[in-house]
Amino acid sequence: MTYFESCMQQIPELQKKEHVRVLAIESSCDETAAAVVEDGRTILSNAVFSQIDLHALYGGVVPEIASRAHVEKINQMVDQALKDAGMELRDADAIGVTYGPGLVGALLIGVSCAKALAFAAGKPLAPVNHIEGHICANFLTHPQLEPPFACLVVSGGHSHLFSVEDYGVFRIIGQTQDDAAGEAFDKAARVLNIPYPGGPLLDKLAEAGNPHALKLPRPKTEGRYDYSFSGLKTAFINAVHNARQKGEALNDADLAASFRWAVVSCLVDKAMLAAEELHLTKMALAGGVSANRLLRREMEAACEKRGIHLFMPALPLCGDNAAMIGSAAYYHLMRGDIADLTLNAKPALRL
Ligand code: KG4
Ligand code: ZN
């Protein structure tokens, strides 16, 4: 019997098993992470090595440096995740891994590591889309959350409003036509000389500023529920440069607050338009930008006003981690959706 045939035979047993433990790996960008998750809902361990310090010097993620750091750290993270869960590799029922979207070299490290572990242990390998992982972070925080629900995914590379119709069944309601929200935050932060990744620090600085100090345009989009942040970002950068050239004193906290307000109000307004018109009753947030304080506050207020039940990932699960991949992998396993050893990294994978 081949490795894959043996894995397919294990699926019916896993579907009946009382508890299923997945060892998951995430390496799509600048976090090297491994975790153990039980039944898609309970985190037994969650080890993350953030490479931020390695990339900050260059003002952004350097793909070669990311790949190298993943190679150096991945086994350490896997060992840590197993140790923290009180397990050996053989105690894991399956391996889950992010195979896209992301940086190809970075993804390849996680995929190769996961394939080697799955083959060595003779356990099934579940391939996970990174965006699906972000959405599943909500299953770890809210045990009662079940599809269908809508999910606003806002990260460094994505700004999408999805309809999560069932486990593993997604439909795009709206998406950004250009930059992602996180990318816009990072670029706006750069003109304010905030080090990479600027989003979290801009968010903090904005808390002390006046969000109406600088008037910024609201973008027009083709689709009713689509987003666009590129024009907003350019208008912000131009306003800052013009003011500096004229020697006008601008307050950085006011600038940060104005930009944050412009981005967040776009995100919330479109999500609420979709909620009202499509009669959405459950809405979730996901992705790195879902840690944004104003976005969390404004979504809470907007959803409460309309009687929409809002779900947000716990703060440590908003950014990249492997626990969210372990949750998504569990639902792949339950559907019998597993990969063979030809699994490859797919940098432009779509959901
Ligand atoms: O989901 P994530 O960790 O990685 C991707 O899959 O892209 O998202 C990272 C992005 C970065 O652009 C970062 O600046 C942004 O999320 N981010 C924030 C905040 N925390 C992280 N943006 C605004 N406010 C925050 N608090
Ligand atoms: Zn991410």
mmCIF file of C-alpha atoms and ligand atoms in Angstrom:
data_model
loop_
_atom_site.group_PDB
_atom_site.id
_atom_site.type_symbol
_atom_site.label_atom_id
_atom_site.label_comp_id
_atom_site.label_asym_id
_atom_site.label_seq_id
_atom_site.Cartn_x
_atom_site.Cartn_y
_atom_site.Cartn_z
ATOM 1 C CA MET A 1 0.000 0.000 0.000
ATOM 2 C CA THR A 2 1.317 3.470 -0.866
ATOM 3 C CA TYR A 3 1.558 6.299 1.646
ATOM 4 C CA PHE A 4 -1.475 8.034 0.124
ATOM 5 C CA GLU A 5 -3.626 4.874 0.045
ATOM 6 C CA SER A 6 -2.875 4.314 3.711
ATOM 7 C CA CYS A 7 -3.859 7.940 4.473
ATOM 8 C CA MET A 8 -7.158 7.590 2.601
ATOM 9 C CA GLN A 9 -7.889 4.499 4.706
ATOM 10 C CA GLN A 10 -7.322 6.519 7.878
ATOM 11 C CA ILE A 11 -9.985 9.125 6.987
ATOM 12 C CA PRO A 12 -13.105 7.121 8.005
ATOM 13 C CA GLU A 13 -11.383 6.272 11.317
ATOM 14 C CA LEU A 14 -10.557 9.957 11.906
ATOM 15 C CA GLN A 15 -14.145 10.952 11.116
ATOM 16 C CA LYS A 16 -15.322 8.608 13.898
ATOM 17 C CA LYS A 17 -12.528 9.331 16.372
ATOM 18 C CA GLU A 18 -13.493 11.145 19.559
ATOM 19 C CA HIS A 19 -10.619 13.623 19.393
ATOM 20 C CA VAL A 20 -8.506 14.513 16.374
ATOM 21 C CA ARG A 21 -5.213 16.302 16.908
ATOM 22 C CA VAL A 22 -3.624 18.172 14.034
ATOM 23 C CA LEU A 23 -0.027 19.368 14.000
ATOM 24 C CA ALA A 24 -0.121 22.480 11.794
ATOM 25 C CA ILE A 25 2.572 24.534 10.088
ATOM 26 C CA GLU A 26 2.474 28.108 8.739
ATOM 27 C CA SER A 27 5.315 29.835 6.866
ATOM 28 C CA SER A 28 3.650 31.930 4.144
ATOM 29 C CA CYS A 29 5.267 35.262 5.028
ATOM 30 C CA ASP A 30 7.384 36.419 7.963
ATOM 31 C CA GLU A 31 6.113 34.236 10.809
ATOM 32 C CA THR A 32 7.491 30.725 11.315
ATOM 33 C CA ALA A 33 4.784 28.891 13.215
ATOM 34 C CA ALA A 34 3.668 25.451 14.381
ATOM 35 C CA ALA A 35 0.710 24.494 16.567
ATOM 36 C CA VAL A 36 -1.361 21.567 17.768
ATOM 37 C CA VAL A 37 -5.155 21.939 17.544
ATOM 38 C CA GLU A 38 -7.794 19.474 18.734
ATOM 39 C CA ASP A 39 -11.059 18.981 16.818
ATOM 40 C CA GLY A 40 -10.584 22.244 14.923
ATOM 41 C CA ARG A 41 -11.541 24.234 18.007
ATOM 42 C CA THR A 42 -9.111 23.794 20.897
ATOM 43 C CA ILE A 43 -5.525 25.070 20.876
ATOM 44 C CA LEU A 44 -3.166 22.647 22.643
ATOM 45 C CA SER A 45 -0.078 24.660 21.675
ATOM 46 C CA ASN A 46 0.756 27.614 19.445
ATOM 47 C CA ALA A 47 4.443 28.406 18.768
ATOM 48 C CA VAL A 48 5.267 31.473 16.650
ATOM 49 C CA PHE A 49 8.646 32.923 15.732
ATOM 50 C CA SER A 50 8.185 36.436 14.365
ATOM 51 C CA GLN A 51 10.845 37.544 11.876
ATOM 52 C CA ILE A 52 9.893 41.235 12.168
ATOM 53 C CA ASP A 53 13.270 42.271 13.592
ATOM 54 C CA LEU A 54 15.067 40.678 10.631
ATOM 55 C CA HIS A 55 13.017 42.626 8.070
ATOM 56 C CA ALA A 56 12.490 45.969 9.879
ATOM 57 C CA LEU A 57 15.934 47.182 8.766
ATOM 58 C CA TYR A 58 14.769 46.976 5.112
ATOM 59 C CA GLY A 59 11.321 48.508 5.649
ATOM 60 C CA GLY A 60 9.493 45.374 4.478
ATOM 61 C CA VAL A 61 9.697 41.603 4.133
ATOM 62 C CA VAL A 62 12.773 40.475 2.141
ATOM 63 C CA PRO A 63 11.758 37.129 0.594
ATOM 64 C CA GLU A 64 15.252 35.542 0.679
ATOM 65 C CA ILE A 65 15.741 36.507 4.316
ATOM 66 C CA ALA A 66 12.292 35.127 5.156
ATOM 67 C CA SER A 67 13.027 31.766 3.490
ATOM 68 C CA ARG A 68 16.373 31.469 5.262
ATOM 69 C CA ALA A 69 14.850 32.258 8.648
ATOM 70 C CA HIS A 70 12.051 29.726 8.065
ATOM 71 C CA VAL A 71 14.644 26.993 7.320
ATOM 72 C CA GLU A 72 16.522 27.871 10.484
ATOM 73 C CA LYS A 73 13.455 28.035 12.766
ATOM 74 C CA ILE A 74 10.883 25.589 11.490
ATOM 75 C CA ASN A 75 12.087 22.421 13.232
ATOM 76 C CA GLN A 76 12.452 24.358 16.470
ATOM 77 C CA MET A 77 8.830 25.564 16.203
ATOM 78 C CA VAL A 78 7.548 22.041 15.459
ATOM 79 C CA ASP A 79 9.460 20.638 18.450
ATOM 80 C CA GLN A 80 8.132 23.451 20.628
ATOM 81 C CA ALA A 81 4.521 22.926 19.521
ATOM 82 C CA LEU A 82 4.705 19.171 20.209
ATOM 83 C CA LYS A 83 6.433 19.698 23.555
ATOM 84 C CA ASP A 84 3.939 22.350 24.709
ATOM 85 C CA ALA A 85 1.077 20.003 23.781
ATOM 86 C CA GLY A 86 2.775 17.159 25.704
ATOM 87 C CA MET A 87 2.984 15.087 22.527
ATOM 88 C CA GLU A 88 5.337 13.191 20.251
ATOM 89 C CA LEU A 89 4.986 13.294 16.471
ATOM 90 C CA ARG A 90 3.299 9.872 16.517
ATOM 91 C CA ASP A 91 0.499 11.279 18.735
ATOM 92 C CA ALA A 92 -0.611 13.652 15.968
ATOM 93 C CA ASP A 93 -3.494 12.284 13.858
ATOM 94 C CA ALA A 94 -2.622 14.430 10.863
ATOM 95 C CA ILE A 95 -0.457 17.282 9.608
ATOM 96 C CA GLY A 96 -1.894 20.549 8.248
ATOM 97 C CA VAL A 97 0.037 23.113 6.245
ATOM 98 C CA THR A 98 -0.412 26.445 4.456
ATOM 99 C CA TYR A 99 0.405 25.962 0.750
ATOM 100 C CA GLY A 100 -0.655 29.437 -0.477
ATOM 101 C CA PRO A 101 -1.086 32.305 -1.019
ATOM 102 C CA GLY A 102 2.222 33.834 0.065
ATOM 103 C CA LEU A 103 5.914 34.078 -0.797
ATOM 104 C CA VAL A 104 6.899 31.028 -2.810
ATOM 105 C CA GLY A 105 10.219 30.381 -1.058
ATOM 106 C CA ALA A 106 8.665 30.866 2.362
ATOM 107 C CA LEU A 107 5.698 28.578 1.592
ATOM 108 C CA LEU A 108 8.024 25.879 0.239
ATOM 109 C CA ILE A 109 9.804 25.542 3.591
ATOM 110 C CA GLY A 110 6.546 24.824 5.432
ATOM 111 C CA VAL A 111 5.211 22.535 2.701
ATOM 112 C CA SER A 112 8.471 20.513 2.551
ATOM 113 C CA CYS A 113 8.608 20.214 6.321
ATOM 114 C CA ALA A 114 4.945 19.134 6.526
ATOM 115 C CA LYS A 115 5.353 16.551 3.766
ATOM 116 C CA ALA A 116 8.421 15.086 5.465
ATOM 117 C CA LEU A 117 6.627 14.864 8.835
ATOM 118 C CA ALA A 118 3.456 13.383 7.305
ATOM 119 C CA PHE A 119 5.424 10.764 5.357
ATOM 120 C CA ALA A 120 7.640 9.885 8.320
ATOM 121 C CA ALA A 121 4.646 9.477 10.641
ATOM 122 C CA GLY A 122 2.446 7.863 7.957
ATOM 123 C CA LYS A 123 -0.301 10.399 8.692
ATOM 124 C CA PRO A 124 -2.626 12.336 6.339
ATOM 125 C CA LEU A 125 -1.587 15.788 5.115
ATOM 126 C CA ALA A 126 -4.262 18.498 4.868
ATOM 127 C CA PRO A 127 -3.496 21.433 2.509
ATOM 128 C CA VAL A 128 -4.775 24.791 3.774
ATOM 129 C CA ASN A 129 -5.342 28.163 2.090
ATOM 130 C CA HIS A 130 -3.866 30.883 4.323
ATOM 131 C CA ILE A 131 -6.974 33.086 3.986
ATOM 132 C CA GLU A 132 -9.200 30.194 5.004
ATOM 133 C CA GLY A 133 -6.904 29.833 8.023
ATOM 134 C CA HIS A 134 -7.481 33.470 9.014
ATOM 135 C CA ILE A 135 -11.256 32.918 8.862
ATOM 136 C CA CYS A 136 -10.916 29.758 11.005
ATOM 137 C CA ALA A 137 -9.170 31.767 13.758
ATOM 138 C CA ASN A 138 -12.754 32.638 14.698
ATOM 139 C CA PHE A 139 -13.582 28.960 15.332
ATOM 140 C CA LEU A 140 -10.796 28.880 17.937
ATOM 141 C CA THR A 141 -12.106 31.973 19.713
ATOM 142 C CA HIS A 142 -15.835 31.250 19.408
ATOM 143 C CA PRO A 143 -16.682 27.551 19.917
ATOM 144 C CA GLN A 144 -20.350 28.253 19.126
ATOM 145 C CA LEU A 145 -19.680 29.863 15.721
ATOM 146 C CA GLU A 146 -20.916 27.764 12.784
ATOM 147 C CA PRO A 147 -21.422 28.665 9.111
ATOM 148 C CA PRO A 148 -23.197 30.351 7.452
ATOM 149 C CA PHE A 149 -21.750 33.769 8.295
ATOM 150 C CA ALA A 150 -20.060 36.672 6.500
ATOM 151 C CA CYS A 151 -16.379 37.380 7.118
ATOM 152 C CA LEU A 152 -14.374 40.524 6.458
ATOM 153 C CA VAL A 153 -10.781 39.373 5.865
ATOM 154 C CA VAL A 154 -8.319 42.258 6.179
ATOM 155 C CA SER A 155 -4.603 41.497 6.103
ATOM 156 C CA GLY A 156 -1.361 42.671 4.537
ATOM 157 C CA GLY A 157 -2.278 41.041 1.228
ATOM 158 C CA HIS A 158 -6.099 40.800 1.283
ATOM 159 C CA SER A 159 -9.249 42.803 1.830
ATOM 160 C CA HIS A 160 -12.209 40.577 1.052
ATOM 161 C CA LEU A 161 -15.751 40.246 2.242
ATOM 162 C CA PHE A 162 -16.674 36.556 2.049
ATOM 163 C CA SER A 163 -19.839 34.637 2.553
ATOM 164 C CA VAL A 164 -18.813 31.492 4.466
ATOM 165 C CA GLU A 165 -21.626 29.227 3.341
ATOM 166 C CA ASP A 166 -20.360 26.020 4.937
ATOM 167 C CA TYR A 167 -17.051 24.611 6.194
ATOM 168 C CA GLY A 168 -14.729 25.056 3.210
ATOM 169 C CA VAL A 169 -17.364 26.761 1.031
ATOM 170 C CA PHE A 170 -16.667 30.441 0.374
ATOM 171 C CA ARG A 171 -18.208 33.018 -1.940
ATOM 172 C CA ILE A 172 -16.698 36.464 -2.522
ATOM 173 C CA ILE A 173 -19.156 39.288 -1.822
ATOM 174 C CA GLY A 174 -16.678 42.141 -2.245
ATOM 175 C CA GLN A 175 -12.931 42.697 -2.539
ATOM 176 C CA THR A 176 -10.307 45.389 -2.937
ATOM 177 C CA GLN A 177 -9.687 46.578 -6.464
ATOM 178 C CA ASP A 178 -6.104 47.552 -5.647
ATOM 179 C CA ASP A 179 -4.200 47.685 -2.324
ATOM 180 C CA ALA A 180 -5.086 45.608 0.723
ATOM 181 C CA ALA A 181 -5.994 47.493 3.912
ATOM 182 C CA GLY A 182 -2.849 46.293 5.742
ATOM 183 C CA GLU A 183 -0.634 47.307 2.841
ATOM 184 C CA ALA A 184 -2.220 50.803 2.868
ATOM 185 C CA PHE A 185 -1.622 51.091 6.621
ATOM 186 C CA ASP A 186 2.012 50.035 6.204
ATOM 187 C CA LYS A 187 2.642 52.548 3.373
ATOM 188 C CA ALA A 188 0.950 55.416 5.229
ATOM 189 C CA ALA A 189 3.023 54.537 8.304
ATOM 190 C CA ARG A 190 6.198 54.737 6.238
ATOM 191 C CA VAL A 191 5.667 58.436 5.383
ATOM 192 C CA LEU A 192 5.239 59.056 9.100
ATOM 193 C CA ASN A 193 8.623 57.338 9.655
ATOM 194 C CA ILE A 194 7.019 54.521 11.608
ATOM 195 C CA PRO A 195 9.142 51.342 11.287
ATOM 196 C CA TYR A 196 7.862 48.181 9.539
ATOM 197 C CA PRO A 197 5.275 46.758 9.982
ATOM 198 C CA GLY A 198 3.659 50.143 10.433
ATOM 199 C CA GLY A 199 0.019 49.087 10.892
ATOM 200 C CA PRO A 200 0.106 48.267 14.629
ATOM 201 C CA LEU A 201 2.181 51.346 15.559
ATOM 202 C CA LEU A 202 0.093 53.689 13.392
ATOM 203 C CA ASP A 203 -2.956 52.294 15.170
ATOM 204 C CA LYS A 204 -1.409 53.069 18.555
ATOM 205 C CA LEU A 205 -0.320 56.582 17.535
ATOM 206 C CA ALA A 206 -3.806 57.292 16.114
ATOM 207 C CA GLU A 207 -5.400 56.762 19.533
ATOM 208 C CA ALA A 208 -4.084 60.189 20.594
ATOM 209 C CA GLY A 209 -5.008 62.039 17.389
ATOM 210 C CA ASN A 210 -7.959 63.879 15.853
ATOM 211 C CA PRO A 211 -9.468 61.714 13.061
ATOM 212 C CA HIS A 212 -10.964 64.767 11.342
ATOM 213 C CA ALA A 213 -7.768 66.867 11.203
ATOM 214 C CA LEU A 214 -7.064 65.886 7.589
ATOM 215 C CA LYS A 215 -9.904 65.424 5.092
ATOM 216 C CA LEU A 216 -9.316 62.421 2.847
ATOM 217 C CA PRO A 217 -11.342 61.313 -0.198
ATOM 218 C CA ARG A 218 -13.671 58.304 -0.107
ATOM 219 C CA PRO A 219 -12.944 56.020 -3.056
ATOM 220 C CA LYS A 220 -15.493 55.038 -5.698
ATOM 221 C CA THR A 221 -15.581 51.375 -6.670
ATOM 222 C CA GLU A 222 -17.126 49.371 -9.483
ATOM 223 C CA GLY A 223 -18.757 46.695 -7.354
ATOM 224 C CA ARG A 224 -21.188 47.807 -4.625
ATOM 225 C CA TYR A 225 -19.302 45.945 -1.922
ATOM 226 C CA ASP A 226 -15.774 46.414 -3.279
ATOM 227 C CA TYR A 227 -12.951 48.355 -1.667
ATOM 228 C CA SER A 228 -10.168 50.591 -2.946
ATOM 229 C CA PHE A 229 -7.336 51.954 -0.821
ATOM 230 C CA SER A 230 -4.750 53.024 -3.365
ATOM 231 C CA GLY A 231 -6.244 56.508 -4.035
ATOM 232 C CA LEU A 232 -6.684 57.101 -0.324
ATOM 233 C CA LYS A 233 -3.072 56.141 0.323
ATOM 234 C CA THR A 234 -1.772 58.432 -2.469
ATOM 235 C CA ALA A 235 -3.935 61.355 -1.273
ATOM 236 C CA PHE A 236 -2.528 60.875 2.240
ATOM 237 C CA ILE A 237 1.093 60.695 1.087
ATOM 238 C CA ASN A 238 0.649 63.791 -1.139
ATOM 239 C CA ALA A 239 -0.996 65.778 1.667
ATOM 240 C CA VAL A 240 1.884 64.968 4.030
ATOM 241 C CA HIS A 241 4.543 65.845 1.436
ATOM 242 C CA ASN A 242 2.819 69.103 0.428
ATOM 243 C CA ALA A 243 2.483 70.217 4.019
ATOM 244 C CA ARG A 244 6.137 69.413 4.701
ATOM 245 C CA GLN A 245 7.263 71.370 1.633
ATOM 246 C CA LYS A 246 5.277 74.399 2.791
ATOM 247 C CA GLY A 247 6.835 74.046 6.213
ATOM 248 C CA GLU A 248 3.429 73.501 7.822
ATOM 249 C CA ALA A 249 3.569 71.779 11.153
ATOM 250 C CA LEU A 250 1.479 68.620 11.095
ATOM 251 C CA ASN A 251 0.786 66.519 14.093
ATOM 252 C CA ASP A 252 1.683 62.858 13.440
ATOM 253 C CA ALA A 253 -1.022 61.557 15.769
ATOM 254 C CA ASP A 254 -3.642 63.625 13.896
ATOM 255 C CA LEU A 255 -2.365 62.308 10.559
ATOM 256 C CA ALA A 256 -2.402 58.706 11.775
ATOM 257 C CA ALA A 257 -5.886 59.149 13.218
ATOM 258 C CA SER A 258 -7.206 60.721 10.003
ATOM 259 C CA PHE A 259 -5.825 57.944 7.820
ATOM 260 C CA ARG A 260 -7.036 55.202 10.177
ATOM 261 C CA TRP A 261 -10.498 56.757 10.250
ATOM 262 C CA ALA A 262 -10.646 56.899 6.432
ATOM 263 C CA VAL A 263 -9.670 53.216 6.028
ATOM 264 C CA VAL A 264 -11.825 51.915 8.869
ATOM 265 C CA SER A 265 -14.914 53.869 7.859
ATOM 266 C CA CYS A 266 -14.623 52.453 4.295
ATOM 267 C CA LEU A 267 -14.310 48.918 5.670
ATOM 268 C CA VAL A 268 -17.221 49.282 8.066
ATOM 269 C CA ASP A 269 -19.537 51.177 5.685
ATOM 270 C CA LYS A 270 -19.222 48.607 2.890
ATOM 271 C CA ALA A 271 -19.575 45.672 5.269
ATOM 272 C CA MET A 272 -22.732 47.225 6.728
ATOM 273 C CA LEU A 273 -24.141 48.021 3.273
ATOM 274 C CA ALA A 274 -23.696 44.348 2.364
ATOM 275 C CA ALA A 275 -25.153 43.261 5.706
ATOM 276 C CA GLU A 276 -28.277 45.364 5.201
ATOM 277 C CA GLU A 277 -28.857 44.530 1.543
ATOM 278 C CA LEU A 278 -28.015 40.831 1.814
ATOM 279 C CA HIS A 279 -29.698 40.390 5.215
ATOM 280 C CA LEU A 280 -26.545 39.110 6.911
ATOM 281 C CA THR A 281 -27.085 38.309 10.569
ATOM 282 C CA LYS A 282 -23.648 36.971 11.543
ATOM 283 C CA MET A 283 -20.424 38.761 10.694
ATOM 284 C CA ALA A 284 -16.809 37.871 11.547
ATOM 285 C CA LEU A 285 -13.506 39.715 11.216
ATOM 286 C CA ALA A 286 -10.203 38.065 10.278
ATOM 287 C CA GLY A 287 -6.581 38.827 9.308
ATOM 288 C CA GLY A 288 -3.834 41.014 10.743
ATOM 289 C CA VAL A 289 -5.830 44.255 10.445
ATOM 290 C CA SER A 290 -8.652 42.776 12.550
ATOM 291 C CA ALA A 291 -6.391 43.676 15.506
ATOM 292 C CA ASN A 292 -6.968 47.352 14.674
ATOM 293 C CA ARG A 293 -8.528 49.024 17.699
ATOM 294 C CA LEU A 294 -10.743 51.431 15.793
ATOM 295 C CA LEU A 295 -11.946 48.722 13.396
ATOM 296 C CA ARG A 296 -12.929 46.521 16.357
ATOM 297 C CA ARG A 297 -14.737 49.393 18.109
ATOM 298 C CA GLU A 298 -16.529 50.631 14.989
ATOM 299 C CA MET A 299 -17.581 47.139 13.899
ATOM 300 C CA GLU A 300 -18.909 46.440 17.381
ATOM 301 C CA ALA A 301 -20.968 49.636 17.359
ATOM 302 C CA ALA A 302 -22.224 49.204 13.775
ATOM 303 C CA CYS A 303 -23.210 45.566 14.291
ATOM 304 C CA GLU A 304 -24.872 46.251 17.612
ATOM 305 C CA LYS A 305 -26.969 49.012 16.026
ATOM 306 C CA ARG A 306 -28.242 46.592 13.382
ATOM 307 C CA GLY A 307 -28.654 43.528 15.570
ATOM 308 C CA ILE A 308 -25.840 41.689 13.767
ATOM 309 C CA HIS A 309 -23.930 39.118 15.806
ATOM 310 C CA LEU A 310 -20.220 40.041 15.527
ATOM 311 C CA PHE A 311 -17.333 37.574 15.977
ATOM 312 C CA MET A 312 -13.706 38.696 16.235
ATOM 313 C CA PRO A 313 -10.586 36.558 16.692
ATOM 314 C CA ALA A 314 -8.739 36.916 20.011
ATOM 315 C CA LEU A 315 -5.889 39.413 19.481
ATOM 316 C CA PRO A 316 -3.043 36.826 19.407
ATOM 317 C CA LEU A 317 -4.927 34.964 16.641
ATOM 318 C CA CYS A 318 -5.427 37.976 14.337
ATOM 319 C CA GLY A 319 -1.911 37.892 12.857
ATOM 320 C CA ASP A 320 -0.273 34.894 11.216
ATOM 321 C CA ASN A 321 -0.145 31.737 13.361
ATOM 322 C CA ALA A 322 -0.369 27.986 12.861
ATOM 323 C CA ALA A 323 -3.307 27.348 15.214
ATOM 324 C CA MET A 324 -5.699 28.854 12.648
ATOM 325 C CA ILE A 325 -4.197 26.503 10.033
ATOM 326 C CA GLY A 326 -4.782 23.568 12.388
ATOM 327 C CA SER A 327 -8.446 24.519 12.675
ATOM 328 C CA ALA A 328 -8.911 24.753 8.888
ATOM 329 C CA ALA A 329 -6.978 21.484 8.395
ATOM 330 C CA TYR A 330 -9.382 19.637 10.707
ATOM 331 C CA TYR A 331 -12.360 20.507 8.494
ATOM 332 C CA HIS A 332 -10.406 19.427 5.379
ATOM 333 C CA LEU A 333 -9.733 16.061 7.047
ATOM 334 C CA MET A 334 -13.386 15.614 7.976
ATOM 335 C CA ARG A 335 -14.256 16.110 4.286
ATOM 336 C CA GLY A 336 -11.513 13.686 3.227
ATOM 337 C CA ASP A 337 -9.696 16.497 1.453
ATOM 338 C CA ILE A 338 -6.055 15.490 1.806
ATOM 339 C CA ALA A 339 -2.944 15.944 -0.323
ATOM 340 C CA ASP A 340 -0.417 13.463 -1.632
ATOM 341 C CA LEU A 341 3.323 14.057 -1.612
ATOM 342 C CA THR A 342 3.201 16.056 -4.863
ATOM 343 C CA LEU A 343 1.708 18.991 -2.887
ATOM 344 C CA ASN A 344 3.474 22.177 -3.978
ATOM 345 C CA ALA A 345 3.489 25.812 -2.839
ATOM 346 C CA LYS A 346 0.944 27.961 -4.720
ATOM 347 C CA PRO A 347 1.924 31.637 -4.223
ATOM 348 C CA ALA A 348 -1.192 33.017 -5.966
ATOM 349 C CA LEU A 349 -3.701 30.502 -4.554
ATOM 350 C CA ARG A 350 -7.250 31.888 -4.401
ATOM 351 C CA LEU A 351 -10.099 31.047 -2.073
HETATM 352 O O1 KG4 B 1 -2.629 38.636 8.450
HETATM 353 P P1 KG4 B 1 -1.265 39.226 8.572
HETATM 354 O O2 KG4 B 1 -0.494 38.967 9.822
HETATM 355 O O3 KG4 B 1 -0.380 38.788 7.366
HETATM 356 C C1 KG4 B 1 -0.898 38.632 6.091
HETATM 357 O O4 KG4 B 1 -1.473 37.551 5.793
HETATM 358 O O5 KG4 B 1 -0.794 39.620 5.335
HETATM 359 O O6 KG4 B 1 -1.459 40.799 8.368
HETATM 360 C C2 KG4 B 1 -0.374 41.676 8.479
HETATM 361 C C3 KG4 B 1 -0.882 43.073 8.213
HETATM 362 C C4 KG4 B 1 0.228 44.096 8.139
HETATM 363 O O7 KG4 B 1 0.000 44.927 7.015
HETATM 364 C C5 KG4 B 1 0.093 44.867 9.441
HETATM 365 O O8 KG4 B 1 0.545 46.186 9.374
HETATM 366 C C6 KG4 B 1 -1.395 44.814 9.635
HETATM 367 O O9 KG4 B 1 -1.752 43.501 9.261
HETATM 368 N N1 KG4 B 1 -1.785 45.087 11.036
HETATM 369 C C7 KG4 B 1 -2.482 46.183 11.408
HETATM 370 C C8 KG4 B 1 -2.629 46.082 12.822
HETATM 371 N N2 KG4 B 1 -2.008 44.932 13.235
HETATM 372 C C9 KG4 B 1 -1.507 44.338 12.114
HETATM 373 N N3 KG4 B 1 -2.988 47.193 10.714
HETATM 374 C C10 KG4 B 1 -3.648 48.147 11.379
HETATM 375 N N4 KG4 B 1 -3.824 48.127 12.729
HETATM 376 C C11 KG4 B 1 -3.335 47.132 13.486
HETATM 377 N N5 KG4 B 1 -3.505 47.112 14.798
HETATM 378 ZN ZN ZN B 2 -1.976 36.314 7.114
#
